[in-house]
Amino acid sequence: MALVDTRKMFKTAYDNGFAVGAFNVYNMEITEAIVAAAAEERAPLILQILPITRKYADMTYLRAFIDALIALNPGIPIALNLDHGDSIETCKKCVDEGFTSVMIDASHLPFAENVAATKEVVDYAHPRGAVVEAELGKIGGIEENVPGVTRNDVKNNLTDPDRVVEFVAKTNCDSLAVACGTSHGAYKFKTEPKIAFEVLQAVADKLPGFPLVMHGSSSVPQHLKDLINKFGGDMSDARGVPEEAIKKACKMAVCKINVDTDLKMVMTAVIRQVFAEHPKEIDPMNYLGPARDAIKEIVKHKLRVLGCAGKAPQCL
Ligand SMILES: [Zn+2]
């Protein structure tokens, strides 16, 4: 089957209290691992590409690779989303290239300008069969080279529930990323994690039936921190979003959960371990291969946490 857009999977997710996992892809091993996990768990899937990834890896190659994986795994619906589209032009280009979803991140602009930019992308994407994710409020963190707010300012930049109805009505966007206390990267919280569920709930109440998106939702698992630290890394003060909080969000109106950092941590931990334990190892297959296997396992775990494992048939 071809790439799908996110409408059917979001409707199914909203109606059944789960969320679809959205994972960033950078290279062959990571992409293979994510798709293999979704296939084994029979889960709907969103693959994401950041503007910076488009500069790192030629899209001709990435797209051919994704198409090959789709052909090899016909039983699961897969959407391709531009993550944090940084300009109207990039969003339009991705629509032209066949992305089935684009995110326009104009959240750093004043409300009226965010509306105007989002609307222009929607007006371009919808007639061409793609859907649009927008963002209102500012999500924290800087790790994805996107304009974000510092960890200390996260609570001052949460989505204002009183503006979401006007924003969605004026832009006609298909889903909305909500700033609710999460942030990008591995250093989300200084102390105990705090998710503003009251903001998520207030936004959900204002927009019945409308799919919300949670960014920056890696959990930064302790065992991965320990492995990285044990083999020469330093992630001692990294902190993520607890899985219980993720599960709670999935039961609300959150239909898409973005996870990136945890997969990067797995890859880093495995490669560090191989290098430390086998200092003579120089064959990339012998460190990228185990990394691929480990990424597949953590993605399978995530898909179960999000509740989307086994849901692929309902989303087709
Ligand atoms: Zn994000």
mmCIF file of C-alpha atoms and ligand atoms in Angstrom:
data_model
loop_
_atom_site.group_PDB
_atom_site.id
_atom_site.type_symbol
_atom_site.label_atom_id
_atom_site.label_comp_id
_atom_site.label_asym_id
_atom_site.label_seq_id
_atom_site.Cartn_x
_atom_site.Cartn_y
_atom_site.Cartn_z
ATOM 1 C CA MET A 1 0.000 0.000 0.000
ATOM 2 C CA ALA A 2 1.027 3.606 -0.441
ATOM 3 C CA LEU A 3 1.661 6.137 2.299
ATOM 4 C CA VAL A 4 -1.532 7.174 4.065
ATOM 5 C CA ASP A 5 -2.428 10.447 5.747
ATOM 6 C CA THR A 6 -3.234 10.584 9.458
ATOM 7 C CA ARG A 7 -7.000 11.199 9.359
ATOM 8 C CA LYS A 8 -8.206 7.611 9.728
ATOM 9 C CA MET A 9 -5.574 6.686 12.310
ATOM 10 C CA PHE A 10 -6.302 9.808 14.387
ATOM 11 C CA LYS A 11 -10.068 9.233 14.284
ATOM 12 C CA THR A 12 -9.555 5.627 15.392
ATOM 13 C CA ALA A 13 -7.102 6.729 18.076
ATOM 14 C CA TYR A 14 -9.440 9.444 19.377
ATOM 15 C CA ASP A 15 -12.430 7.112 19.507
ATOM 16 C CA ASN A 16 -10.507 4.292 21.181
ATOM 17 C CA GLY A 17 -8.276 6.120 23.663
ATOM 18 C CA PHE A 18 -4.851 5.423 22.224
ATOM 19 C CA ALA A 19 -2.170 7.466 20.444
ATOM 20 C CA VAL A 20 -0.123 6.779 17.329
ATOM 21 C CA GLY A 21 3.650 6.790 17.751
ATOM 22 C CA ALA A 22 5.591 9.285 15.632
ATOM 23 C CA PHE A 23 9.292 8.532 15.343
ATOM 24 C CA ASN A 24 12.029 10.514 13.637
ATOM 25 C CA VAL A 25 14.113 8.761 11.004
ATOM 26 C CA TYR A 26 17.665 9.600 10.019
ATOM 27 C CA ASN A 27 19.220 6.578 8.354
ATOM 28 C CA MET A 28 18.662 3.009 7.226
ATOM 29 C CA GLU A 29 19.020 1.195 10.542
ATOM 30 C CA ILE A 30 16.710 3.492 12.516
ATOM 31 C CA THR A 31 14.017 3.453 9.831
ATOM 32 C CA GLU A 32 14.172 -0.332 9.450
ATOM 33 C CA ALA A 33 13.932 -0.805 13.207
ATOM 34 C CA ILE A 34 10.889 1.449 13.594
ATOM 35 C CA VAL A 35 8.955 -0.122 10.720
ATOM 36 C CA ALA A 36 9.869 -3.657 11.835
ATOM 37 C CA ALA A 37 8.582 -2.858 15.339
ATOM 38 C CA ALA A 38 5.285 -1.509 13.988
ATOM 39 C CA ALA A 39 4.899 -4.530 11.712
ATOM 40 C CA GLU A 40 5.502 -6.983 14.557
ATOM 41 C CA GLU A 41 3.114 -5.080 16.842
ATOM 42 C CA ARG A 42 0.589 -4.470 14.039
ATOM 43 C CA ALA A 43 0.514 -0.779 14.863
ATOM 44 C CA PRO A 44 -0.301 2.281 12.746
ATOM 45 C CA LEU A 45 2.821 4.379 12.357
ATOM 46 C CA ILE A 46 4.010 7.898 11.627
ATOM 47 C CA LEU A 47 7.541 8.383 10.324
ATOM 48 C CA GLN A 48 8.877 11.901 10.706
ATOM 49 C CA ILE A 49 11.618 13.870 9.029
ATOM 50 C CA LEU A 50 13.007 17.134 10.378
ATOM 51 C CA PRO A 51 14.201 19.944 8.095
ATOM 52 C CA ILE A 52 17.718 19.343 9.424
ATOM 53 C CA THR A 53 17.469 15.683 8.384
ATOM 54 C CA ARG A 54 16.636 16.788 4.852
ATOM 55 C CA LYS A 55 20.004 18.521 4.838
ATOM 56 C CA TYR A 56 21.800 15.522 6.390
ATOM 57 C CA ALA A 57 20.410 12.824 4.085
ATOM 58 C CA ASP A 58 19.200 13.372 0.546
ATOM 59 C CA MET A 59 15.407 12.998 0.406
ATOM 60 C CA THR A 60 15.610 10.915 -2.774
ATOM 61 C CA TYR A 61 17.410 8.265 -0.783
ATOM 62 C CA LEU A 62 15.273 8.548 2.364
ATOM 63 C CA ARG A 63 12.033 8.423 0.402
ATOM 64 C CA ALA A 64 13.120 5.430 -1.683
ATOM 65 C CA PHE A 65 14.017 3.665 1.508
ATOM 66 C CA ILE A 66 10.682 4.417 3.152
ATOM 67 C CA ASP A 67 8.816 3.278 0.026
ATOM 68 C CA ALA A 68 10.754 -0.002 0.078
ATOM 69 C CA LEU A 69 9.831 -0.600 3.724
ATOM 70 C CA ILE A 70 6.173 0.150 2.979
ATOM 71 C CA ALA A 71 6.207 -2.369 0.131
ATOM 72 C CA LEU A 72 7.759 -4.977 2.415
ATOM 73 C CA ASN A 73 5.212 -4.346 5.201
ATOM 74 C CA PRO A 74 1.828 -3.987 3.492
ATOM 75 C CA GLY A 75 -0.289 -4.685 6.574
ATOM 76 C CA ILE A 76 0.337 -1.461 8.471
ATOM 77 C CA PRO A 77 -0.740 2.091 7.612
ATOM 78 C CA ILE A 78 2.271 4.419 7.542
ATOM 79 C CA ALA A 79 2.140 8.209 7.297
ATOM 80 C CA LEU A 80 5.101 10.439 6.477
ATOM 81 C CA ASN A 81 5.190 13.751 8.358
ATOM 82 C CA LEU A 82 7.466 16.742 8.099
ATOM 83 C CA ASP A 83 8.358 17.440 11.730
ATOM 84 C CA HIS A 84 8.705 21.109 12.744
ATOM 85 C CA GLY A 85 8.453 22.566 9.258
ATOM 86 C CA ASP A 86 10.428 25.777 9.613
ATOM 87 C CA SER A 87 9.012 27.662 6.644
ATOM 88 C CA ILE A 88 5.986 27.725 4.374
ATOM 89 C CA GLU A 89 8.290 26.895 1.454
ATOM 90 C CA THR A 90 9.654 23.739 3.110
ATOM 91 C CA CYS A 91 6.124 22.586 3.903
ATOM 92 C CA LYS A 92 4.998 23.123 0.315
ATOM 93 C CA LYS A 93 8.064 21.326 -1.015
ATOM 94 C CA CYS A 94 7.340 18.321 1.191
ATOM 95 C CA VAL A 95 3.710 18.236 0.024
ATOM 96 C CA ASP A 96 4.999 18.258 -3.558
ATOM 97 C CA GLU A 97 7.355 15.395 -2.703
ATOM 98 C CA GLY A 98 4.464 13.275 -1.451
ATOM 99 C CA PHE A 99 4.619 13.726 2.321
ATOM 100 C CA THR A 100 1.121 12.872 3.540
ATOM 101 C CA SER A 101 1.405 15.224 6.515
ATOM 102 C CA VAL A 102 3.357 18.375 7.268
ATOM 103 C CA MET A 103 3.794 20.306 10.470
ATOM 104 C CA ILE A 104 4.140 24.045 10.147
ATOM 105 C CA ASP A 105 5.796 25.311 13.297
ATOM 106 C CA ALA A 106 5.082 29.013 13.373
ATOM 107 C CA SER A 107 4.489 28.958 17.115
ATOM 108 C CA HIS A 108 7.322 31.418 17.765
ATOM 109 C CA LEU A 109 5.431 34.077 15.785
ATOM 110 C CA PRO A 110 2.620 36.281 17.139
ATOM 111 C CA PHE A 111 -0.842 34.679 17.012
ATOM 112 C CA ALA A 112 -2.023 36.404 13.812
ATOM 113 C CA GLU A 113 1.177 35.502 11.957
ATOM 114 C CA ASN A 114 1.021 31.910 13.165
ATOM 115 C CA VAL A 115 -2.564 31.780 11.869
ATOM 116 C CA ALA A 116 -1.564 33.259 8.500
ATOM 117 C CA ALA A 117 1.386 30.907 7.981
ATOM 118 C CA THR A 118 -0.593 27.844 9.051
ATOM 119 C CA LYS A 119 -3.528 28.782 6.826
ATOM 120 C CA GLU A 120 -1.271 29.200 3.803
ATOM 121 C CA VAL A 121 0.178 25.718 4.337
ATOM 122 C CA VAL A 122 -3.300 24.229 4.858
ATOM 123 C CA ASP A 123 -4.607 25.902 1.690
ATOM 124 C CA TYR A 124 -1.717 24.339 -0.228
ATOM 125 C CA ALA A 125 -1.755 20.906 1.422
ATOM 126 C CA HIS A 126 -5.455 20.018 1.509
ATOM 127 C CA PRO A 127 -6.163 20.139 -2.251
ATOM 128 C CA ARG A 128 -3.065 17.976 -2.728
ATOM 129 C CA GLY A 129 -4.203 15.323 -0.265
ATOM 130 C CA ALA A 130 -1.940 16.128 2.687
ATOM 131 C CA VAL A 131 -2.903 17.068 6.239
ATOM 132 C CA VAL A 132 -1.366 19.747 8.453
ATOM 133 C CA GLU A 133 -0.252 19.763 12.078
ATOM 134 C CA ALA A 134 0.095 23.189 13.682
ATOM 135 C CA GLU A 135 1.435 24.391 17.017
ATOM 136 C CA LEU A 136 0.050 26.960 19.448
ATOM 137 C CA GLY A 137 2.017 27.899 22.540
ATOM 138 C CA LYS A 138 5.730 27.175 22.664
ATOM 139 C CA ILE A 139 7.206 23.755 23.359
ATOM 140 C CA GLY A 140 10.505 23.835 25.188
ATOM 141 C CA GLY A 141 13.942 22.561 24.326
ATOM 142 C CA ILE A 142 16.425 23.256 21.593
ATOM 143 C CA GLU A 143 17.649 19.814 20.695
ATOM 144 C CA GLU A 144 15.894 19.529 17.370
ATOM 145 C CA ASN A 145 17.188 22.842 16.039
ATOM 146 C CA VAL A 146 13.716 24.272 16.298
ATOM 147 C CA PRO A 147 12.823 27.541 17.949
ATOM 148 C CA GLY A 148 11.884 26.554 21.461
ATOM 149 C CA VAL A 149 11.866 28.075 24.908
ATOM 150 C CA THR A 150 14.343 27.348 27.679
ATOM 151 C CA ARG A 151 13.462 24.834 30.326
ATOM 152 C CA ASN A 152 12.765 27.619 32.811
ATOM 153 C CA ASP A 153 10.251 29.283 30.493
ATOM 154 C CA VAL A 154 8.212 26.216 29.592
ATOM 155 C CA LYS A 155 5.489 26.926 32.119
ATOM 156 C CA ASN A 156 5.097 30.503 30.841
ATOM 157 C CA ASN A 157 4.544 29.389 27.250
ATOM 158 C CA LEU A 158 1.851 26.744 27.596
ATOM 159 C CA THR A 159 -0.948 26.686 25.041
ATOM 160 C CA ASP A 160 -3.724 29.132 25.948
ATOM 161 C CA PRO A 161 -6.952 27.080 25.840
ATOM 162 C CA ASP A 162 -8.950 30.252 25.217
ATOM 163 C CA ARG A 163 -7.329 30.730 21.811
ATOM 164 C CA VAL A 164 -7.471 27.235 20.339
ATOM 165 C CA VAL A 165 -11.000 27.410 18.916
ATOM 166 C CA GLU A 166 -10.223 30.620 17.037
ATOM 167 C CA PHE A 167 -6.885 29.180 15.842
ATOM 168 C CA VAL A 168 -8.374 25.973 14.461
ATOM 169 C CA ALA A 169 -11.360 27.782 12.914
ATOM 170 C CA LYS A 170 -9.151 30.320 11.153
ATOM 171 C CA THR A 171 -6.496 27.867 9.921
ATOM 172 C CA ASN A 172 -8.517 24.686 9.306
ATOM 173 C CA CYS A 173 -5.489 22.673 10.507
ATOM 174 C CA ASP A 174 -5.984 18.933 11.050
ATOM 175 C CA SER A 175 -4.213 18.466 14.394
ATOM 176 C CA LEU A 176 -2.659 20.683 17.025
ATOM 177 C CA ALA A 177 0.573 20.333 18.978
ATOM 178 C CA VAL A 178 -0.099 21.497 22.519
ATOM 179 C CA ALA A 179 2.561 23.028 24.755
ATOM 180 C CA CYS A 180 1.753 21.250 28.002
ATOM 181 C CA GLY A 181 5.047 21.137 29.869
ATOM 182 C CA THR A 182 7.016 18.632 27.783
ATOM 183 C CA SER A 183 10.125 19.722 25.910
ATOM 184 C CA HIS A 184 12.512 18.352 23.324
ATOM 185 C CA GLY A 185 15.733 16.557 24.118
ATOM 186 C CA ALA A 186 16.940 14.578 27.127
ATOM 187 C CA TYR A 187 16.913 17.387 29.718
ATOM 188 C CA LYS A 188 13.235 18.097 30.077
ATOM 189 C CA PHE A 189 12.952 18.813 33.780
ATOM 190 C CA LYS A 190 15.273 20.105 36.505
ATOM 191 C CA THR A 191 13.377 18.313 39.233
ATOM 192 C CA GLU A 192 10.234 16.185 39.194
ATOM 193 C CA PRO A 193 8.487 16.013 35.791
ATOM 194 C CA LYS A 194 5.348 18.104 35.635
ATOM 195 C CA ILE A 195 2.876 17.788 32.775
ATOM 196 C CA ALA A 196 0.112 20.397 32.625
ATOM 197 C CA PHE A 197 -2.762 17.935 32.234
ATOM 198 C CA GLU A 198 -5.203 20.714 33.097
ATOM 199 C CA VAL A 199 -4.091 22.538 29.927
ATOM 200 C CA LEU A 200 -4.428 19.382 27.821
ATOM 201 C CA GLN A 201 -7.891 18.760 29.243
ATOM 202 C CA ALA A 202 -8.999 22.364 28.764
ATOM 203 C CA VAL A 203 -7.845 22.296 25.122
ATOM 204 C CA ALA A 204 -9.560 18.937 24.589
ATOM 205 C CA ASP A 205 -12.789 20.275 26.078
ATOM 206 C CA LYS A 206 -12.737 23.276 23.730
ATOM 207 C CA LEU A 207 -12.112 21.086 20.657
ATOM 208 C CA PRO A 208 -14.274 17.974 20.932
ATOM 209 C CA GLY A 209 -13.271 15.288 18.417
ATOM 210 C CA PHE A 210 -10.101 17.133 17.424
ATOM 211 C CA PRO A 211 -6.742 15.287 17.568
ATOM 212 C CA LEU A 212 -4.021 16.778 19.774
ATOM 213 C CA VAL A 213 -0.295 16.089 19.541
ATOM 214 C CA MET A 214 2.271 15.798 22.308
ATOM 215 C CA HIS A 215 5.877 16.573 21.400
ATOM 216 C CA GLY A 216 8.996 15.948 23.448
ATOM 217 C CA SER A 217 7.620 12.763 24.952
ATOM 218 C CA SER A 218 10.664 10.564 25.433
ATOM 219 C CA SER A 219 10.929 8.956 28.845
ATOM 220 C CA VAL A 220 14.750 8.997 29.098
ATOM 221 C CA PRO A 221 14.785 5.525 30.726
ATOM 222 C CA GLN A 222 17.121 5.089 33.687
ATOM 223 C CA HIS A 223 18.678 1.879 32.334
ATOM 224 C CA LEU A 224 19.727 3.677 29.146
ATOM 225 C CA LYS A 225 21.177 6.582 31.130
ATOM 226 C CA ASP A 226 23.086 4.060 33.214
ATOM 227 C CA LEU A 227 24.436 2.248 30.145
ATOM 228 C CA ILE A 228 25.545 5.456 28.458
ATOM 229 C CA ASN A 229 27.163 6.696 31.666
ATOM 230 C CA LYS A 230 28.814 3.315 32.308
ATOM 231 C CA PHE A 231 30.490 3.293 28.912
ATOM 232 C CA GLY A 232 31.941 6.772 28.918
ATOM 233 C CA GLY A 233 28.963 9.054 28.321
ATOM 234 C CA ASP A 234 27.456 11.644 30.627
ATOM 235 C CA MET A 235 23.697 11.951 30.879
ATOM 236 C CA SER A 236 23.538 12.132 34.635
ATOM 237 C CA ASP A 237 21.017 14.977 34.924
ATOM 238 C CA ALA A 238 18.810 13.934 31.982
ATOM 239 C CA ARG A 239 15.111 13.612 32.795
ATOM 240 C CA GLY A 240 12.134 12.566 30.649
ATOM 241 C CA VAL A 241 8.355 12.176 30.770
ATOM 242 C CA PRO A 242 7.285 9.172 32.895
ATOM 243 C CA GLU A 243 5.418 6.470 30.997
ATOM 244 C CA GLU A 244 2.454 6.805 33.351
ATOM 245 C CA ALA A 245 2.054 10.407 32.190
ATOM 246 C CA ILE A 246 2.262 9.300 28.552
ATOM 247 C CA LYS A 247 -0.411 6.671 29.138
ATOM 248 C CA LYS A 248 -2.661 9.253 30.778
ATOM 249 C CA ALA A 249 -2.284 11.643 27.803
ATOM 250 C CA CYS A 250 -3.133 8.822 25.372
ATOM 251 C CA LYS A 251 -6.441 8.320 27.171
ATOM 252 C CA MET A 252 -7.234 12.008 26.655
ATOM 253 C CA ALA A 253 -7.460 13.660 23.220
ATOM 254 C CA VAL A 254 -3.792 13.126 22.388
ATOM 255 C CA CYS A 255 -3.677 11.057 19.183
ATOM 256 C CA LYS A 256 0.012 11.449 18.268
ATOM 257 C CA ILE A 257 3.001 11.153 20.547
ATOM 258 C CA ASN A 258 6.437 12.198 19.280
ATOM 259 C CA VAL A 259 9.388 10.150 20.503
ATOM 260 C CA ASP A 260 12.927 10.794 19.319
ATOM 261 C CA THR A 261 15.421 11.109 22.174
ATOM 262 C CA ASP A 262 14.848 7.605 23.558
ATOM 263 C CA LEU A 263 15.747 6.042 20.204
ATOM 264 C CA LYS A 264 18.899 8.144 19.989
ATOM 265 C CA MET A 265 19.797 7.033 23.504
ATOM 266 C CA VAL A 266 19.385 3.356 22.590
ATOM 267 C CA MET A 267 21.614 3.703 19.562
ATOM 268 C CA THR A 268 24.251 5.589 21.549
ATOM 269 C CA ALA A 269 24.170 3.150 24.463
ATOM 270 C CA VAL A 270 24.532 0.062 22.268
ATOM 271 C CA ILE A 271 27.344 1.484 20.166
ATOM 272 C CA ARG A 272 29.185 2.714 23.265
ATOM 273 C CA GLN A 273 28.853 -0.741 24.833
ATOM 274 C CA VAL A 274 30.139 -2.565 21.736
ATOM 275 C CA PHE A 275 33.115 -0.227 21.436
ATOM 276 C CA ALA A 276 33.943 -0.516 25.135
ATOM 277 C CA GLU A 277 33.642 -4.304 25.302
ATOM 278 C CA HIS A 278 35.164 -5.047 21.875
ATOM 279 C CA PRO A 279 37.867 -2.438 21.300
ATOM 280 C CA LYS A 280 39.089 -4.218 18.173
ATOM 281 C CA GLU A 281 35.653 -4.070 16.507
ATOM 282 C CA ILE A 282 35.624 -2.064 13.275
ATOM 283 C CA ASP A 283 32.817 -3.656 11.274
ATOM 284 C CA PRO A 284 29.821 -1.260 11.186
ATOM 285 C CA MET A 285 27.446 -4.211 10.866
ATOM 286 C CA ASN A 286 28.606 -5.384 14.274
ATOM 287 C CA TYR A 287 27.640 -2.175 16.065
ATOM 288 C CA LEU A 288 24.882 -0.764 13.860
ATOM 289 C CA GLY A 289 23.202 -4.184 13.711
ATOM 290 C CA PRO A 290 22.843 -4.563 17.499
ATOM 291 C CA ALA A 291 21.732 -0.912 17.663
ATOM 292 C CA ARG A 292 19.021 -1.640 15.101
ATOM 293 C CA ASP A 293 17.832 -4.671 17.109
ATOM 294 C CA ALA A 294 17.701 -2.638 20.325
ATOM 295 C CA ILE A 295 15.814 0.254 18.679
ATOM 296 C CA LYS A 296 13.225 -2.215 17.404
ATOM 297 C CA GLU A 297 12.684 -3.506 20.929
ATOM 298 C CA ILE A 298 12.204 -0.059 22.479
ATOM 299 C CA VAL A 299 9.820 0.997 19.704
ATOM 300 C CA LYS A 300 7.769 -2.172 20.275
ATOM 301 C CA HIS A 301 7.614 -1.240 23.954
ATOM 302 C CA LYS A 302 6.547 2.329 23.120
ATOM 303 C CA LEU A 303 3.787 1.102 20.805
ATOM 304 C CA ARG A 304 2.383 -0.974 23.656
ATOM 305 C CA VAL A 305 2.610 1.977 26.072
ATOM 306 C CA LEU A 306 0.763 4.216 23.597
ATOM 307 C CA GLY A 307 -1.937 1.589 23.175
ATOM 308 C CA CYS A 308 -1.582 1.453 19.376
ATOM 309 C CA ALA A 309 -0.160 -2.084 19.236
ATOM 310 C CA GLY A 310 -2.653 -4.331 17.434
ATOM 311 C CA LYS A 311 -4.642 -1.359 16.087
ATOM 312 C CA ALA A 312 -3.354 -1.350 12.490
ATOM 313 C CA PRO A 313 -6.350 -3.247 11.028
ATOM 314 C CA GLN A 314 -8.767 -0.683 12.497
ATOM 315 C CA CYS A 315 -6.802 2.155 10.908
ATOM 316 C CA LEU A 316 -6.675 0.796 7.368
HETATM 317 ZN ZN ZN B 1 8.654 18.533 18.424
#
